[in-house]
């Protein structure tokens, strides 16, 4: 499903050029659970942004569903992010003025789904992550774990091909983090494809592929 | 149909969320709305008063007459056909017919005789005033001598039969007869009985000769001649049907009378023209100028207010960078982000515009209805001129389009910046 070939990313900050990725080759298949580890500054987030079509590689070819991302314009990339990608961030990134329900509803609004279907879908997903009781609450009325569940629901709501999670348990206490990780594992078992930046040993235990990034290069790619 | 409905409901939902976002900066936004409201108020009031002033000015001008030229006899300014310089010219009633027949651009024409210091008597009340004899029907339209209800102006039969009928100016009637229903009553002028046939409707009169019309009594010219024995008219008044031709008509008048009374057709001092049409045109131009000037001042106020809106929008763009990033990450297109900020700016402008517009409308309404219209001249005249601000469609449409333009401008640039936000940086923006 995802095929990356010699991906390079160079940030040009005027005087200095920073090479965030220096030739990454990566394949992700449907149903994969892949973890990405590595020290900070190793290019993990850059890699996630490129996979998630938030960023474009400077060099190399990235094919998503056999189509080269290079040729898509900004609107098409937005549609891909809306339809095929689900992001989950370390700091949740929920819209503070919108309720849990509205946060989850937003990708469907962007997709133009009709009202009744939208309602069913949002309620179903919130129920799936165990938040059907707290739909009307704003993010500041929710605990960290609940916030992350809303974020996961938002990532799932459009039935994406792949879920990209950037240290989803990083801001949570151990117990809550465990629950969230459990949820991810369940979602994977239900057939979702997940790529996760994490150092959590529970995740690495389940993941079939573990990628270690150092200085913008994949050091080892273990296959179970 | 369903699709359209979906589209609308989707946008409504988004707008609902936008408004909630705006709610966070309530204070700043209220200030901005107040700024826009103030700008709108200023522009509408300036335009309304300008418009009202021009209207009242035009109406007052009409008090003297509608598209009329007042023609006075003068003295010849040069020798002509063996006749000396300084020869006095005098008009006769036939001259009116002559001019009317010769010049097709003259709609109505009338000669006037004046007599001063006549004693008017009604019951035991005495007043000394002017009597004017007029020589034609249609004078009432030309010189705005419209009768109040129940009365009439002098007609053809009055003229033919030299009836002793009289048409009274409003103030004169009040001074002489008080509140009495004057029509049908008999008054004495220098001892001669006259029957009152009508009282003039009150009117505002800017230009005048020999006192305001409200103080004058009008009788048929034929009757006037039999009583006072005047041979010559005091002046001739004619109404031109094509206002752009008034100067040409005046030159035709000079030629026609010149060949009758034998003065040179270029002799400027033989006849004196008071061309009110020319004055009207000048006044209209002056007022167009004033209106444009006032509009510009109002527009500038609005532009300044809109800079305020743009400024607050720029601040919100910065403050909401992260939210923009989130929306972009979950698939919001650039156009949608742009749309949101333009909508917000428009919303602020529209709210401000509506508030300002309503207040302006209220003020205009109150002034029109509560403040006395003012009468007579001097201070009353100033009140009269300012008492009728006019919130016309032109004013409303002008203001609305300026507001719309201002709204788009104040929203466009911040929206462009918002759409250009890099989602990756935005997501890490604190």
XYZ file of C-alpha atoms in Angstrom:
654
model
C 0.000 0.000 0.000
C 2.821 2.358 0.846
C 5.997 2.201 -1.141
C 8.838 4.594 -0.393
C 11.912 4.569 -2.494
C 15.067 6.443 -1.524
C 13.155 9.267 0.159
C 15.203 12.316 1.036
C 14.050 15.418 2.823
C 16.150 18.542 3.027
C 15.040 21.591 5.009
C 16.488 24.726 3.588
C 16.718 27.272 6.373
C 18.565 29.846 4.337
C 22.200 29.420 5.294
C 22.114 25.882 6.558
C 20.593 22.892 4.851
C 19.306 20.272 7.231
C 18.975 16.752 5.928
C 16.119 15.206 7.878
C 15.832 12.065 5.796
C 18.716 10.627 3.824
C 17.407 7.912 1.597
C 14.640 5.961 3.265
C 13.170 2.816 1.707
C 9.984 1.560 3.268
C 7.085 -0.691 2.412
C 3.872 -0.910 4.372
C 1.206 -3.454 3.583
C -2.449 -3.441 4.475
C -2.979 -4.731 8.027
C 0.552 -3.919 9.131
C 1.387 -2.671 12.589
C 4.652 -0.825 12.242
C 6.524 0.985 14.972
C 9.115 3.640 14.354
C 11.743 4.293 16.987
C 14.790 6.463 17.148
C 16.342 9.344 19.063
C 14.894 12.790 18.778
C 16.009 14.575 15.633
C 16.401 11.307 13.799
C 13.647 12.201 11.306
C 10.754 10.187 12.754
C 8.255 13.005 12.566
C 9.435 14.058 9.122
C 8.871 10.514 7.944
C 5.375 10.502 9.448
C 4.547 13.851 7.830
C 5.614 12.533 4.459
C 3.646 9.319 4.855
C 0.666 11.417 5.933
C 0.952 13.719 2.910
C 1.439 16.776 5.077
C 4.869 17.162 3.578
C 6.456 16.258 0.279
C 9.812 14.550 -0.090
C 12.654 16.552 -1.609
C 13.829 13.531 -3.519
C 12.807 9.939 -4.095
C 9.466 8.412 -4.908
C 6.545 7.919 -2.585
C 3.712 5.807 -3.932
C 0.438 5.593 -2.068
C -1.829 2.931 -3.557
C 0.411 2.730 -6.594
C 0.064 6.431 -7.225
C 2.974 8.813 -6.984
C 2.211 11.553 -4.478
C 4.480 13.932 -6.367
C 1.785 14.623 -8.926
C -0.973 15.595 -6.529
C -1.856 19.217 -5.946
C -2.665 20.753 -2.589
C -6.391 20.037 -2.800
C -5.836 16.419 -3.790
C -3.413 15.991 -0.901
C -6.056 17.431 1.430
C -8.513 14.853 0.132
C -6.002 12.061 0.713
C -5.442 13.253 4.286
C -9.192 13.390 4.739
C -10.015 10.016 3.204
C -6.989 7.758 3.492
C -5.002 8.987 6.493
C -5.897 9.246 10.153
C -3.571 11.249 12.390
C -3.178 10.781 16.128
C -0.804 13.209 17.833
C 1.065 13.195 21.098
C -0.591 16.444 22.174
C -4.048 15.335 20.907
C -4.545 18.425 18.708
C -8.268 18.689 19.282
C -10.178 21.854 18.448
C -10.724 23.404 21.893
C -14.042 25.165 21.176
C -15.680 22.087 19.663
C -17.247 19.203 21.570
C -15.961 15.634 21.297
C -18.795 14.959 18.873
C -17.958 17.986 16.735
C -14.254 17.183 16.699
C -15.016 13.742 15.354
C -17.601 15.093 12.952
C -15.265 17.580 11.321
C -13.485 15.221 8.873
C -16.916 14.030 7.735
C -17.992 17.637 7.196
C -14.914 18.194 5.075
C -15.766 15.040 3.164
C -19.303 16.325 2.572
C -21.145 13.394 4.107
C -24.869 13.875 4.555
C -26.360 14.700 7.935
C -27.995 11.437 8.929
C -25.108 9.220 7.878
C -22.732 11.569 9.611
C -24.596 11.326 12.890
C -24.669 7.519 12.759
C -21.010 7.303 11.913
C -19.836 9.713 14.637
C -21.944 7.999 17.277
C -20.735 4.581 16.185
C -17.060 5.574 16.310
C -17.353 7.363 19.650
C -19.042 4.274 21.014
C -16.250 2.161 19.593
C -13.589 4.110 21.520
C -15.778 4.030 24.622
C -16.814 7.650 24.764
C -20.512 7.556 23.954
C -21.229 9.082 27.369
C -19.060 12.136 26.822
C -19.955 13.205 23.309
C -21.071 16.690 24.237
C -18.037 17.596 26.306
C -15.370 20.055 25.262
C -11.720 18.886 25.322
C -10.990 20.858 28.519
C -13.700 18.839 30.256
C -12.044 15.554 29.310
C -9.132 13.679 30.817
C -5.971 13.059 28.829
C -7.005 9.508 27.986
C -10.438 10.643 26.914
C -8.911 13.344 24.744
C -6.725 10.790 23.036
C -9.773 8.563 22.498
C -11.530 11.482 20.801
C -8.454 11.985 18.638
C -8.427 8.286 17.741
C -12.117 8.415 16.916
C -11.458 11.415 14.692
C -8.661 9.518 12.941
C -10.913 6.500 12.410
C -14.109 8.207 11.410
C -13.503 8.322 7.666
C -12.347 4.693 7.542
C -8.778 5.591 6.579
C -6.397 3.175 4.913
C -3.738 3.936 7.487
C -3.540 5.417 10.970
C -0.445 7.453 11.781
C 0.195 7.871 15.492
C 3.023 10.086 16.728
C 3.826 9.022 20.295
C 0.143 8.702 21.220
C 0.907 7.706 24.800
C 3.699 10.231 25.336
C 1.554 12.688 27.264
C -0.355 10.123 29.300
C 0.308 8.445 32.588
C 1.268 4.783 32.583
C -2.151 3.392 33.315
C -3.976 5.531 30.748
C -1.213 4.959 28.219
C -1.706 1.246 28.656
C -5.420 1.551 27.897
C -4.786 3.646 24.815
C -2.179 1.207 23.588
C -4.655 -1.597 24.177
C -7.171 0.271 22.027
C -4.653 0.575 19.201
C -3.903 -3.115 19.394
C -7.608 -3.927 19.235
C -8.017 -1.631 16.245
C -5.121 -3.351 14.520
C -6.634 -6.731 15.224
C -9.835 -5.506 13.610
C -7.823 -5.000 10.442
C -6.585 -1.437 10.598
C -3.134 -0.513 9.352
C -1.152 1.383 11.952
C 2.178 3.195 11.886
C 3.261 4.415 15.280
C 6.199 6.367 16.604
C 6.685 4.985 20.068
C 9.089 3.598 22.546
C 6.416 1.655 24.329
C 7.564 -1.977 24.661
C 3.935 -3.198 24.453
C 3.656 -1.764 20.993
C 6.952 -3.169 19.831
C 5.867 -6.528 21.138
C 2.826 -6.607 18.854
C 4.280 -4.848 15.867
C 5.313 -6.978 12.965
C 7.720 -4.390 11.678
C 9.938 -2.142 13.748
C 11.882 0.568 12.057
C 14.776 2.271 13.776
C 15.757 5.644 12.434
C 19.118 7.211 13.143
C 20.251 10.425 11.477
C 17.638 10.187 8.782
C 18.413 6.636 7.813
C 16.781 3.333 8.655
C 19.263 1.358 10.708
C 17.422 -1.909 10.914
C 14.067 -3.157 9.889
C 13.092 -6.249 11.784
C 10.575 -8.607 10.380
C 8.819 -11.098 12.517
C -31.597 18.999 -4.354
C -30.367 16.792 -1.574
C -26.829 17.637 -2.524
C -27.500 21.350 -2.383
C -29.122 20.950 1.004
C -26.117 18.990 2.211
C -23.790 21.646 0.987
C -25.717 24.380 2.774
C -26.068 22.449 6.005
C -22.376 21.606 5.952
C -21.476 25.270 5.570
C -23.939 26.256 8.260
C -22.355 23.788 10.660
C -18.919 25.109 9.849
C -20.068 28.680 10.316
C -21.560 27.713 13.656
C -18.129 26.454 14.663
C -16.408 29.564 13.297
C -18.654 31.723 15.417
C -17.768 29.679 18.449
C -14.097 30.241 17.676
C -14.743 33.957 17.394
C -16.453 33.931 20.718
C -13.080 33.501 22.347
C -12.047 36.963 21.296
C -15.312 38.577 22.153
C -13.923 41.821 23.543
C -11.718 42.639 20.604
C -14.422 41.673 18.196
C -16.979 43.837 19.968
C -14.622 46.778 19.661
C -14.195 46.112 15.977
C -17.912 45.763 15.447
C -18.363 49.071 17.235
C -15.808 50.628 14.880
C -17.623 49.366 11.828
C -20.965 50.441 13.281
C -19.597 53.919 13.895
C -18.236 54.126 10.362
C -21.539 53.006 8.917
C -23.442 55.446 11.093
C -21.216 58.301 9.969
C -21.467 57.532 6.304
C -25.234 57.054 6.369
C -25.880 60.199 8.389
C -23.600 62.288 6.209
C -25.208 60.998 3.038
C -28.743 61.236 4.426
C -28.313 64.812 5.577
C -26.616 65.734 2.334
C -29.447 64.198 0.371
C -32.111 65.790 2.570
C -30.448 69.156 2.381
C -30.312 68.989 -1.404
C -33.965 67.912 -1.538
C -35.100 70.741 0.691
C -33.009 73.205 -1.254
C -34.591 72.066 -4.502
C -38.044 72.185 -2.969
C -37.465 75.693 -1.708
C -36.269 76.723 -5.123
C -39.497 75.375 -6.508
C -41.321 77.705 -4.130
C -40.420 80.507 -6.480
C -41.382 78.545 -9.537
C -40.688 75.522 -11.694
C -38.245 76.140 -14.533
C -39.164 79.779 -14.838
C -37.439 82.860 -16.161
C -38.487 86.217 -14.741
C -38.218 88.991 -17.301
C -37.939 92.673 -16.298
C -38.066 95.644 -18.647
C -34.923 97.809 -18.753
C -33.522 100.692 -20.768
C -31.818 100.515 -24.121
C -28.072 100.462 -23.798
C -27.232 101.696 -27.281
C -28.648 103.714 -30.175
C -30.601 101.644 -32.620
C -32.421 102.537 -35.836
C -32.186 106.218 -35.023
C -33.604 105.761 -31.533
C -31.601 107.106 -28.619
C -29.786 105.256 -25.869
C -31.478 105.143 -22.452
C -34.988 104.683 -23.802
C -37.205 102.837 -21.329
C -38.880 99.605 -22.419
C -42.341 98.715 -21.116
C -44.263 95.440 -21.433
C -47.882 95.064 -22.346
C -50.092 92.054 -21.865
C -50.097 91.320 -25.623
C -46.350 90.691 -25.407
C -47.094 87.468 -23.562
C -49.192 86.155 -26.442
C -46.581 87.301 -28.921
C -43.806 85.432 -27.149
C -45.907 82.326 -26.597
C -46.842 82.191 -30.270
C -43.339 82.814 -31.552
C -41.357 80.588 -29.233
C -42.425 76.937 -29.001
C -40.139 76.272 -26.007
C -42.293 78.438 -23.775
C -44.904 76.329 -21.980
C -46.629 78.960 -19.928
C -46.344 82.704 -19.769
C -47.953 85.381 -17.626
C -47.692 89.101 -17.086
C -47.774 90.563 -13.589
C -48.972 93.916 -12.340
C -48.025 95.012 -8.832
C -49.606 97.556 -6.565
C -48.175 98.344 -3.144
C -49.654 99.626 0.088
C -53.275 98.660 -0.425
C -55.502 98.553 2.588
C -57.133 95.180 3.124
C -60.153 95.090 5.357
C -62.048 92.140 6.758
C -64.674 92.837 9.393
C -62.849 95.277 11.665
C -59.344 94.090 10.843
C -57.096 96.221 8.595
C -53.854 95.186 6.922
C -51.674 97.010 4.420
C -50.303 94.779 1.684
C -49.419 94.295 -1.958
C -51.878 93.260 -4.681
C -50.707 91.433 -7.762
C -52.640 91.074 -10.976
C -51.784 88.052 -13.126
C -52.729 87.721 -16.744
C -53.080 84.030 -17.465
C -54.305 80.715 -16.252
C -51.677 78.088 -15.461
C -49.880 80.665 -13.343
C -50.492 78.509 -10.294
C -48.435 75.651 -11.718
C -45.671 77.897 -12.926
C -45.322 79.887 -9.712
C -46.479 77.144 -7.306
C -49.588 78.975 -6.147
C -51.514 75.847 -5.270
C -54.834 76.377 -3.476
C -55.622 74.713 -0.178
C -58.498 72.283 -0.186
C -61.867 73.863 -0.851
C -60.402 76.759 -2.791
C -59.187 77.415 -6.302
C -56.942 79.691 -8.283
C -58.031 82.352 -10.790
C -59.571 80.813 -13.928
C -60.396 81.857 -17.459
C -63.866 83.153 -16.615
C -62.445 85.338 -13.842
C -60.108 86.884 -16.375
C -62.695 87.316 -19.097
C -65.384 88.782 -16.873
C -63.017 90.861 -14.736
C -64.421 89.313 -11.640
C -63.524 90.745 -8.294
C -62.060 87.553 -6.944
C -58.932 87.217 -4.880
C -56.447 84.453 -4.040
C -54.649 85.027 -0.731
C -51.179 84.091 0.453
C -51.164 81.940 3.588
C -49.698 84.460 5.989
C -51.685 87.368 4.635
C -54.884 85.381 5.101
C -53.964 84.595 8.663
C -53.068 88.171 9.504
C -56.276 89.443 8.016
C -58.803 86.759 8.807
C -57.297 84.521 11.452
C -58.622 80.962 11.516
C -61.800 81.701 9.586
C -62.564 79.562 6.539
C -61.744 82.273 4.026
C -63.194 80.837 0.822
C -66.445 82.546 -0.047
C -65.842 85.442 2.339
C -65.727 89.003 1.069
C -62.895 91.359 1.906
C -62.423 95.019 1.004
C -59.358 96.305 -0.802
C -59.203 100.078 -0.813
C -62.945 99.919 -0.317
C -63.659 97.593 -3.267
C -65.236 94.279 -2.296
C -63.465 91.083 -3.404
C -64.565 87.536 -2.974
C -61.938 85.112 -1.677
C -61.738 82.096 -3.995
C -58.715 80.360 -2.509
C -55.874 80.415 -0.029
C -52.412 79.328 -1.082
C -50.889 76.141 0.326
C -48.012 76.912 2.640
C -44.673 76.630 0.897
C -40.979 77.216 1.344
C -39.641 79.846 -0.967
C -35.923 80.459 -1.473
C -35.910 83.129 -4.152
C -38.384 85.990 -4.247
C -39.079 89.436 -5.598
C -41.188 91.981 -3.737
C -41.691 89.781 -0.674
C -42.734 86.193 -0.169
C -45.765 84.806 -1.960
C -47.353 83.939 1.361
C -47.819 87.673 1.992
C -49.267 88.483 -1.399
C -52.810 88.664 -2.776
C -53.441 87.744 -6.386
C -56.323 88.991 -8.538
C -57.097 88.672 -12.284
C -55.039 91.062 -14.428
C -58.209 92.311 -16.150
C -59.748 93.252 -12.811
C -56.470 94.845 -11.750
C -56.450 97.088 -14.816
C -59.962 98.327 -14.287
C -59.221 99.293 -10.703
C -55.672 100.590 -10.885
C -55.576 101.611 -14.542
C -52.043 100.244 -15.121
C -51.033 100.105 -18.753
C -47.698 98.325 -18.365
C -46.753 95.064 -16.777
C -44.256 95.015 -13.921
C -42.689 91.854 -15.378
C -43.291 88.788 -17.486
C -42.786 85.269 -16.241
C -42.409 82.268 -18.508
C -41.827 78.602 -18.055
C -39.396 76.816 -20.372
C -40.217 73.224 -21.325
C -36.667 72.153 -22.065
C -34.436 73.315 -19.277
C -31.275 72.901 -21.304
C -32.582 75.462 -23.761
C -33.306 78.270 -21.342
C -30.486 80.447 -22.609
C -31.510 79.923 -26.182
C -35.101 80.746 -25.288
C -33.927 83.923 -23.575
C -32.108 84.995 -26.721
C -35.259 84.335 -28.753
C -37.216 86.477 -26.297
C -34.684 89.277 -26.723
C -34.927 89.051 -30.516
C -38.730 88.970 -30.568
C -39.211 91.886 -28.207
C -36.253 93.668 -29.822
C -37.952 93.730 -33.182
C -41.212 94.869 -31.619
C -39.768 97.601 -29.425
C -36.896 98.289 -31.772
C -33.818 97.705 -29.727
C -30.682 95.891 -30.804
C -30.980 92.089 -30.368
C -27.636 92.110 -28.519
C -28.621 94.967 -26.240
C -28.104 93.507 -22.779
C -29.659 96.334 -20.793
C -33.001 96.540 -22.597
C -34.247 93.419 -20.848
C -33.230 91.824 -17.576
C -33.519 88.077 -17.178
C -33.646 86.259 -13.880
C -33.068 82.744 -15.119
C -33.886 80.461 -12.172
C -33.138 77.387 -14.291
C -29.487 78.312 -14.497
C -29.408 78.763 -10.741
C -31.084 75.419 -10.203
C -28.474 73.675 -12.289
C -25.665 75.307 -10.354
C -27.293 74.400 -7.036
C -27.700 70.821 -8.142
C -24.028 70.623 -9.058
C -22.978 72.140 -5.749
C -25.039 69.576 -3.894
C -23.729 66.690 -5.911
C -20.296 67.924 -4.921
C -21.251 68.153 -1.251
C -22.766 64.659 -1.314
C -19.653 63.165 -2.890
C -17.473 64.950 -0.347
C -19.562 63.709 2.576
C -19.606 60.220 1.121
C -15.840 60.286 0.885
C -15.468 61.303 4.517
C -17.813 58.510 5.556
C -16.024 56.026 3.336
C -12.697 56.981 4.876
C -14.089 56.397 8.355
C -15.200 52.971 7.206
C -11.861 52.207 5.629
C -10.148 53.012 8.907
C -12.580 50.748 10.731
C -11.913 48.014 8.199
C -8.200 48.264 8.851
C -9.204 47.473 12.436
C -11.072 44.401 11.255
C -8.127 43.302 9.133
C -5.851 43.805 12.106
C -7.948 41.693 14.433
C -8.231 39.051 11.755
C -4.453 38.960 11.446
C -4.218 38.510 15.204
C -6.748 35.675 15.156
C -4.898 34.009 12.318
C -1.775 34.026 14.455
C -3.611 32.895 17.565
C -5.350 30.105 15.734
C -2.363 28.849 13.786
C -2.552 25.520 15.553
C -6.246 25.123 14.844
C -5.630 25.900 11.194
C -2.944 23.207 11.229
C -5.330 20.670 12.772
C -7.978 21.382 10.173
C -5.439 21.055 7.396
C -4.183 17.745 8.838
C -7.639 16.193 8.905
C -8.307 17.216 5.325
C -9.505 20.820 5.358
C -8.623 22.414 2.046
C -6.923 25.776 1.699
C -10.067 27.209 0.171
C -12.073 26.252 3.233
C -9.651 27.973 5.587
C -9.777 31.068 3.385
C -13.553 30.910 3.247
C -13.721 30.720 7.026
C -11.682 33.845 7.606
C -13.435 35.822 4.893
C -16.767 34.759 6.371
C -15.684 35.864 9.803
C -14.560 39.272 8.564
C -17.778 39.659 6.605
C -19.767 38.649 9.643
C -18.062 41.279 11.776
C -18.561 43.915 9.089
C -22.147 42.927 8.514
C -23.017 42.975 12.189
C -21.346 46.350 12.569
C -23.042 47.571 9.422
C -26.454 46.432 10.582
C -26.057 48.051 13.979
C -24.741 51.290 12.494
C -27.421 51.232 9.822
C -30.237 50.690 12.315
C -29.013 53.465 14.593
C -28.639 55.797 11.624
C -32.114 54.904 10.431
C -33.507 55.565 13.887
C -31.804 58.949 14.100
C -33.029 59.940 10.651
C -36.523 58.754 11.514
C -36.571 60.683 14.807
C -35.304 63.881 13.244
C -37.815 63.679 10.421
C -40.722 63.101 12.734
C -39.947 64.781 16.006
C -38.170 67.978 15.143
C -40.383 70.786 13.898
C -40.061 71.514 10.244
C -39.203 75.155 10.856
C -40.846 77.947 8.978
C -40.167 81.327 7.508
C -36.629 82.452 7.189
C -33.492 82.970 9.211
C -33.201 80.391 11.954
C -36.382 78.639 10.923
C -34.912 78.212 7.504
C -31.810 76.432 8.829
C -34.056 74.033 10.747
C -36.142 73.518 7.664
C -33.096 72.663 5.595
C -31.739 70.158 8.126
C -35.003 68.690 9.338
C -35.540 66.294 6.460
C -32.543 63.950 6.201
C -33.312 61.377 3.592
C -32.279 57.718 4.088
C -32.810 56.896 0.455
C -32.174 53.679 -1.435
C -29.185 55.310 -3.050
C -27.727 56.005 0.373
C -28.425 52.461 1.554
C -26.979 50.830 -1.559
C -23.905 53.059 -1.569
C -23.230 52.268 2.071
C -23.859 48.549 1.615
C -21.494 48.280 -1.320
C -18.755 50.213 0.467
C -19.280 47.952 3.491
C -19.141 44.839 1.344
C -15.968 45.975 -0.348
C -14.408 46.917 2.951
C -15.445 43.547 4.393
C -13.897 41.602 1.561
C -10.694 43.604 1.766
C -10.461 43.239 5.523
C -11.056 39.497 5.249
C -9.101 38.737 2.117
C -5.554 39.412 3.236
C -5.800 37.725 6.648
C -7.545 34.790 4.965
C -4.742 34.497 2.464
C -2.242 34.374 5.270
C -4.322 31.785 7.117
C -4.490 29.549 4.065
C -0.737 29.787 3.633
C -0.068 28.451 7.144
C 2.218 25.433 6.992
C 0.313 22.633 8.755
C 3.464 20.912 10.030
C 4.723 24.008 11.813
C 1.207 24.859 12.925
C 0.742 21.507 14.632
C 3.745 22.154 16.848
C 2.823 25.788 17.404
C 2.094 26.607 21.001
